[in-house]
Short mmCIF file of C-alpha atoms in Angstrom, two decimals:
data_model
loop_
_atom_site.label_atom_id
_atom_site.label_comp_id
_atom_site.label_asym_id
_atom_site.label_seq_id
_atom_site.Cartn_x
_atom_site.Cartn_y
_atom_site.Cartn_z
CA MET J 135 -13.96 -94.67 143.96
CA THR J 136 -11.86 -96.89 145.85
CA VAL J 137 -12.09 -97.83 149.62
CA THR J 138 -9.21 -99.06 151.79
CA GLU J 139 -8.62 -100.33 155.13
CA ASP J 140 -5.38 -99.47 156.27
CA GLN J 141 -3.23 -100.83 159.09
CA VAL J 142 -2.15 -98.10 161.23
CA GLU J 143 -0.21 -97.40 164.46
CA ARG J 144 -1.60 -94.68 166.72
CA PRO J 145 0.73 -92.23 168.69
CA ASP J 146 0.38 -94.54 171.84
CA GLY J 147 1.47 -97.58 169.91
CA SER J 148 -1.81 -99.30 169.65
CA ARG J 149 -2.81 -100.68 166.30
CA GLY J 150 -6.12 -100.42 164.40
CA ILE J 151 -7.73 -100.04 161.00
CA PHE J 152 -8.56 -96.87 159.18
CA GLY J 153 -10.92 -96.75 156.34
CA VAL J 154 -10.20 -94.38 153.53
CA VAL J 155 -12.59 -93.62 150.51
CA HIS J 156 -10.53 -92.54 147.54
CA LYS J 157 -12.03 -90.27 145.16
CA PRO J 158 -10.75 -87.70 142.53
CA ASP J 159 -11.12 -83.88 143.33
CA PHE J 160 -13.98 -82.05 141.91
CA ALA J 161 -14.76 -78.62 140.75
CA LEU J 162 -17.65 -76.58 142.43
CA VAL J 163 -19.02 -73.60 140.46
CA ILE J 164 -21.14 -70.70 141.87
CA PRO J 165 -22.71 -69.15 138.95
CA VAL J 166 -23.73 -65.66 139.97
CA GLU J 167 -26.22 -63.33 138.32
CA GLY J 168 -27.60 -60.51 139.85
CA ASP J 169 -28.44 -60.93 143.72
CA GLY J 170 -28.55 -64.86 143.26
CA PHE J 171 -27.32 -68.00 141.90
CA HIS J 172 -27.98 -70.66 139.37
CA MET J 173 -28.49 -73.85 141.45
CA VAL J 174 -29.20 -77.54 140.38
CA GLU J 175 -31.44 -80.14 142.08
CA GLU J 176 -31.35 -83.83 141.71
CA TYR J 177 -32.09 -86.99 143.58
CA ARG J 178 -29.09 -88.16 145.69
CA TYR J 179 -29.31 -92.13 146.17
CA PRO J 180 -27.28 -92.27 149.55
CA ILE J 181 -29.68 -90.00 151.35
CA GLY J 182 -32.64 -90.86 149.59
CA LYS J 183 -34.10 -87.40 148.51
CA ARG J 184 -33.58 -84.51 146.16
CA THR J 185 -31.52 -81.55 147.22
CA TRP J 186 -30.17 -78.50 145.79
CA SER J 187 -26.52 -77.57 145.27
CA PHE J 188 -24.19 -75.58 143.12
CA PRO J 189 -23.10 -77.21 139.98
CA GLN J 190 -20.42 -79.71 140.63
CA GLY J 191 -18.43 -82.86 139.66
CA THR J 192 -15.48 -84.75 138.30
CA LEU J 193 -14.63 -86.45 135.10
CA PRO J 194 -15.69 -89.79 134.53
CA ASP J 195 -13.41 -92.99 135.15
CA ARG J 196 -11.18 -91.07 137.74
CA GLN J 197 -9.68 -89.00 134.71
CA GLU J 198 -7.56 -85.85 135.81
CA ALA J 199 -8.45 -82.63 134.42
CA ASP J 200 -7.30 -78.90 134.88
CA PRO J 201 -9.60 -77.49 137.82
CA GLU J 202 -10.70 -74.46 135.70
CA GLU J 203 -11.43 -76.63 132.66
CA LEU J 204 -13.40 -78.96 134.77
CA ALA J 205 -15.46 -76.02 136.13
CA ARG J 206 -16.23 -74.75 132.75
CA LEU J 207 -17.36 -78.14 131.80
CA GLU J 208 -19.50 -79.05 134.84
CA LEU J 209 -21.32 -75.61 134.33
CA VAL J 210 -22.18 -76.21 130.86
CA GLN J 211 -23.14 -79.91 131.30
CA GLU J 212 -25.46 -79.02 134.23
CA THR J 213 -26.79 -75.68 133.36
CA GLY J 214 -25.87 -74.88 129.90
CA LEU J 215 -24.36 -71.83 131.15
CA ARG J 216 -21.02 -70.50 130.11
CA ALA J 217 -19.01 -68.05 132.07
CA ARG J 218 -17.19 -65.31 130.60
CA THR J 219 -15.38 -64.78 133.89
CA LEU J 220 -14.15 -67.57 136.21
CA ARG J 221 -12.43 -66.70 139.53
CA HIS J 222 -10.72 -69.15 141.50
CA LEU J 223 -11.81 -68.79 145.14
CA GLY J 224 -10.07 -71.47 146.84
CA TYR J 225 -9.73 -75.26 147.59
CA LEU J 226 -11.19 -77.08 150.48
CA HIS J 227 -11.49 -80.75 151.57
CA CYS J 228 -15.18 -82.17 151.85
CA SER J 229 -14.51 -84.99 154.40
CA HIS J 230 -10.94 -84.91 155.55
CA GLY J 231 -11.82 -87.61 158.24
CA SER J 232 -12.61 -90.37 155.88
CA SER J 233 -11.34 -89.11 152.53
CA GLY J 234 -8.71 -87.23 150.73
CA GLN J 235 -11.08 -85.80 148.36
CA GLY J 236 -11.09 -82.01 147.95
CA PHE J 237 -12.50 -79.40 145.77
CA ASN J 238 -11.83 -76.45 143.67
CA ILE J 239 -14.32 -73.61 144.16
CA PHE J 240 -14.99 -70.95 141.34
CA HIS J 241 -17.01 -67.90 141.05
CA ALA J 242 -18.71 -67.71 137.77
CA SER J 243 -19.99 -64.36 136.31
CA ASP J 244 -20.90 -62.88 133.11
CA LEU J 245 -22.86 -65.91 132.00
CA GLU J 246 -24.20 -66.86 128.66
CA LYS J 247 -27.21 -69.19 128.47
CA GLY J 248 -26.96 -72.28 126.13
CA GLU J 249 -28.18 -75.93 126.30
CA HIS J 250 -27.26 -78.28 128.97
CA ASP J 251 -25.46 -81.51 128.19
CA ARG J 252 -26.17 -83.60 131.27
CA GLU J 253 -24.75 -87.12 131.84
CA VAL J 254 -27.02 -90.11 132.21
CA GLU J 255 -26.95 -89.85 135.93
CA GLU J 256 -28.07 -86.40 135.77
CA GLN J 257 -31.19 -86.89 133.63
CA ASP J 258 -33.57 -85.88 136.61
CA MET J 259 -31.63 -82.83 137.31
CA ARG J 260 -33.46 -79.70 137.65
CA GLN J 261 -31.98 -75.91 137.68
CA ALA J 262 -33.38 -72.66 138.80
CA TRP J 263 -32.10 -69.30 139.83
CA VAL J 264 -32.12 -68.74 143.54
CA SER J 265 -31.95 -65.45 145.40
CA ARG J 266 -29.56 -65.10 148.27
CA PRO J 267 -32.72 -64.73 150.51
CA ASP J 268 -34.20 -67.74 149.07
CA PHE J 269 -30.80 -69.58 149.59
CA VAL J 270 -30.66 -69.17 153.16
CA ALA J 271 -34.43 -70.00 153.49
CA MET J 272 -33.54 -73.50 151.55
CA VAL J 273 -30.85 -74.02 153.98
CA ASP J 274 -33.04 -73.60 157.01
CA ASP J 275 -35.86 -75.91 155.60
CA GLY J 276 -33.25 -78.61 154.43
CA ARG J 277 -33.53 -78.32 150.58
CA ILE J 278 -29.79 -77.44 150.69
CA THR J 279 -27.64 -79.86 152.82
CA ASP J 280 -24.83 -80.34 150.57
CA ASP J 281 -21.63 -79.55 152.79
CA SER J 282 -19.57 -78.34 149.73
CA THR J 283 -22.30 -75.87 148.73
CA LEU J 284 -22.33 -74.43 152.22
CA ALA J 285 -18.67 -74.35 152.44
CA ALA J 286 -18.48 -72.64 148.97
CA TYR J 287 -21.18 -70.08 150.03
CA ALA J 288 -19.32 -69.26 153.33
CA LEU J 289 -16.10 -68.73 151.24
CA LEU J 290 -17.89 -66.50 148.78
CA LEU J 291 -18.96 -64.49 151.71
CA MET J 292 -15.63 -64.37 153.19
CA LYS J 293 -14.28 -62.84 149.92
CA GLY J 294 -16.94 -60.29 150.11
CA LEU J 295 -18.63 -61.21 146.82
#
Protein backbone atom coordinates (compact mmCIF):
# COMPACT_ATOMS: atom_id res chain seq x y z
CA MET A 1 0.00 0.00 0.00
CA THR A 2 0.98 3.59 -0.36
CA VAL A 3 -0.28 6.63 1.52
CA THR A 4 -0.44 10.12 0.07
CA GLU A 5 -1.28 13.47 1.57
CA ASP A 6 -2.93 15.60 -1.08
CA GLN A 7 -3.32 19.36 -0.98
CA VAL A 8 -7.02 20.03 -1.54
CA GLU A 9 -9.23 23.05 -1.99
CA ARG A 10 -12.63 22.78 -0.34
CA PRO A 11 -15.84 24.15 -1.87
CA ASP A 12 -15.55 27.27 0.31
CA GLY A 13 -12.07 27.97 -1.07
CA SER A 14 -10.17 26.98 2.08
CA ARG A 15 -7.20 24.66 1.66
CA GLY A 16 -6.25 21.57 3.54
CA ILE A 17 -4.63 18.15 3.42
CA PHE A 18 -6.45 14.91 2.64
CA GLY A 19 -4.70 11.62 3.42
CA VAL A 20 -5.46 8.71 1.08
CA VAL A 21 -4.55 5.02 1.45
CA HIS A 22 -3.92 3.38 -1.93
CA LYS A 23 -4.44 -0.38 -2.04
CA PRO A 24 -5.49 -2.65 -4.88
CA ASP A 25 -9.02 -4.00 -5.07
CA PHE A 26 -9.57 -7.41 -3.54
CA ALA A 27 -11.94 -10.33 -4.00
CA LEU A 28 -14.18 -11.67 -1.23
CA VAL A 29 -15.78 -15.10 -1.52
CA ILE A 30 -18.84 -16.38 0.32
CA PRO A 31 -18.41 -20.18 0.17
CA VAL A 32 -21.94 -21.50 0.75
CA GLU A 33 -22.64 -25.06 1.77
CA GLY A 34 -26.02 -26.13 3.09
CA ASP A 35 -27.41 -23.47 5.41
CA GLY A 36 -24.05 -21.96 6.25
CA PHE A 37 -20.66 -20.78 5.11
CA HIS A 38 -17.02 -21.73 5.20
CA MET A 39 -15.15 -18.98 7.04
CA VAL A 40 -11.58 -18.27 8.08
CA GLU A 41 -10.13 -16.91 11.32
CA GLU A 42 -6.78 -15.24 11.74
CA TYR A 43 -4.91 -12.78 13.91
CA ARG A 44 -5.31 -9.22 12.65
CA TYR A 45 -2.34 -7.14 13.71
CA PRO A 46 -3.94 -3.66 13.43
CA ILE A 47 -6.69 -4.58 15.92
CA GLY A 48 -4.61 -6.96 18.02
CA LYS A 49 -6.97 -9.92 17.97
CA ARG A 50 -8.24 -12.90 16.02
CA THR A 51 -11.43 -12.47 13.99
CA TRP A 52 -13.52 -14.47 11.55
CA SER A 53 -14.27 -13.41 7.98
CA PHE A 54 -15.11 -14.71 4.56
CA PRO A 55 -12.02 -15.64 2.49
CA GLN A 56 -10.63 -12.55 0.80
CA GLY A 57 -7.46 -11.00 -0.53
CA THR A 58 -5.33 -9.55 -3.29
CA LEU A 59 -2.30 -10.68 -5.24
CA PRO A 60 1.13 -9.86 -3.80
CA ASP A 61 3.09 -6.79 -4.90
CA ARG A 62 0.03 -4.87 -6.12
CA GLN A 63 -0.39 -7.19 -9.11
CA GLU A 64 -3.60 -6.89 -11.09
CA ALA A 65 -5.91 -9.87 -11.57
CA ASP A 66 -9.24 -10.70 -13.12
CA PRO A 67 -11.70 -10.52 -10.18
CA GLU A 68 -13.13 -14.02 -10.78
CA GLU A 69 -9.67 -15.57 -11.09
CA LEU A 70 -8.62 -13.80 -7.90
CA ALA A 71 -11.73 -15.06 -6.08
CA ARG A 72 -11.01 -18.64 -7.13
CA LEU A 73 -7.35 -18.29 -6.08
CA GLU A 74 -8.19 -16.83 -2.64
CA LEU A 75 -10.78 -19.54 -2.01
CA VAL A 76 -8.29 -22.32 -2.75
CA GLN A 77 -5.41 -20.65 -0.91
CA GLU A 78 -7.32 -19.99 2.30
CA THR A 79 -9.70 -22.97 2.46
CA GLY A 80 -8.68 -25.56 -0.13
CA LEU A 81 -12.18 -25.35 -1.58
CA ARG A 82 -12.85 -25.13 -5.29
CA ALA A 83 -16.16 -23.74 -6.53
CA ARG A 84 -17.82 -25.33 -9.53
CA THR A 85 -20.24 -22.38 -9.49
CA LEU A 86 -19.09 -18.81 -8.84
CA ARG A 87 -21.57 -15.94 -9.09
CA HIS A 88 -20.60 -12.26 -8.95
CA LEU A 89 -22.86 -10.46 -6.46
CA GLY A 90 -21.47 -6.95 -6.70
CA TYR A 91 -18.71 -4.45 -6.09
CA LEU A 92 -18.39 -2.23 -3.00
CA HIS A 93 -15.90 0.25 -1.55
CA CYS A 94 -14.63 -0.68 1.89
CA SER A 95 -13.46 2.66 3.29
CA HIS A 96 -14.33 5.35 0.80
CA GLY A 97 -13.58 8.14 3.27
CA SER A 98 -9.87 7.25 3.36
CA SER A 99 -9.19 4.88 0.45
CA GLY A 100 -10.27 4.12 -3.09
CA GLN A 101 -9.97 0.38 -2.45
CA GLY A 102 -12.96 -1.73 -3.36
CA PHE A 103 -13.85 -5.37 -3.54
CA ASN A 104 -15.75 -7.78 -5.73
CA ILE A 105 -18.06 -10.17 -3.91
CA PHE A 106 -18.64 -13.70 -5.15
CA HIS A 107 -21.08 -16.42 -4.10
CA ALA A 108 -19.33 -19.79 -4.34
CA SER A 109 -21.29 -23.05 -4.42
CA ASP A 110 -20.98 -26.65 -5.56
CA LEU A 111 -17.78 -26.84 -3.53
CA GLU A 112 -15.07 -29.48 -3.84
CA LYS A 113 -12.69 -30.01 -0.93
CA GLY A 114 -8.92 -29.98 -1.37
CA GLU A 115 -5.74 -28.78 0.32
CA HIS A 116 -5.27 -25.12 1.14
CA ASP A 117 -2.14 -23.25 -0.04
CA ARG A 118 -1.85 -20.38 2.41
CA GLU A 119 0.64 -17.55 2.15
CA VAL A 120 3.24 -17.15 4.91
CA GLU A 121 1.18 -14.36 6.52
CA GLU A 122 -1.75 -16.78 6.77
CA GLN A 123 0.06 -19.61 8.56
CA ASP A 124 -2.03 -19.17 11.73
CA MET A 125 -5.31 -19.18 9.79
CA ARG A 126 -8.09 -21.53 10.83
CA GLN A 127 -11.23 -22.39 8.95
CA ALA A 128 -14.65 -23.72 9.90
CA TRP A 129 -18.15 -24.16 8.57
CA VAL A 130 -20.52 -21.73 10.30
CA SER A 131 -24.32 -21.95 10.22
CA ARG A 132 -26.31 -18.81 9.50
CA PRO A 133 -27.59 -18.55 13.11
CA ASP A 134 -24.01 -18.99 14.38
CA PHE A 135 -22.84 -16.28 11.96
CA VAL A 136 -25.30 -13.83 13.54
CA ALA A 137 -24.21 -14.88 17.04
CA MET A 138 -20.55 -14.37 16.08
CA VAL A 139 -21.34 -10.82 14.95
CA ASP A 140 -23.22 -10.17 18.18
CA ASP A 141 -20.36 -11.37 20.39
CA GLY A 142 -17.56 -9.65 18.42
CA ARG A 143 -15.94 -12.66 16.74
CA ILE A 144 -16.88 -11.22 13.33
CA THR A 145 -16.00 -7.53 13.05
CA ASP A 146 -14.82 -7.34 9.44
CA ASP A 147 -16.87 -4.71 7.63
CA SER A 148 -16.34 -6.35 4.23
CA THR A 149 -17.69 -9.65 5.52
CA LEU A 150 -20.76 -7.96 6.97
CA ALA A 151 -21.35 -5.93 3.79
CA ALA A 152 -21.04 -9.11 1.70
CA TYR A 153 -23.52 -10.90 3.97
CA ALA A 154 -25.97 -8.01 3.61
CA LEU A 155 -25.61 -8.16 -0.19
CA LEU A 156 -26.17 -11.93 -0.08
CA LEU A 157 -29.42 -11.40 1.85
CA MET A 158 -30.51 -8.62 -0.51
CA LYS A 159 -30.06 -11.03 -3.44
CA GLY A 160 -32.26 -13.57 -1.65
CA LEU A 161 -29.50 -16.14 -1.35
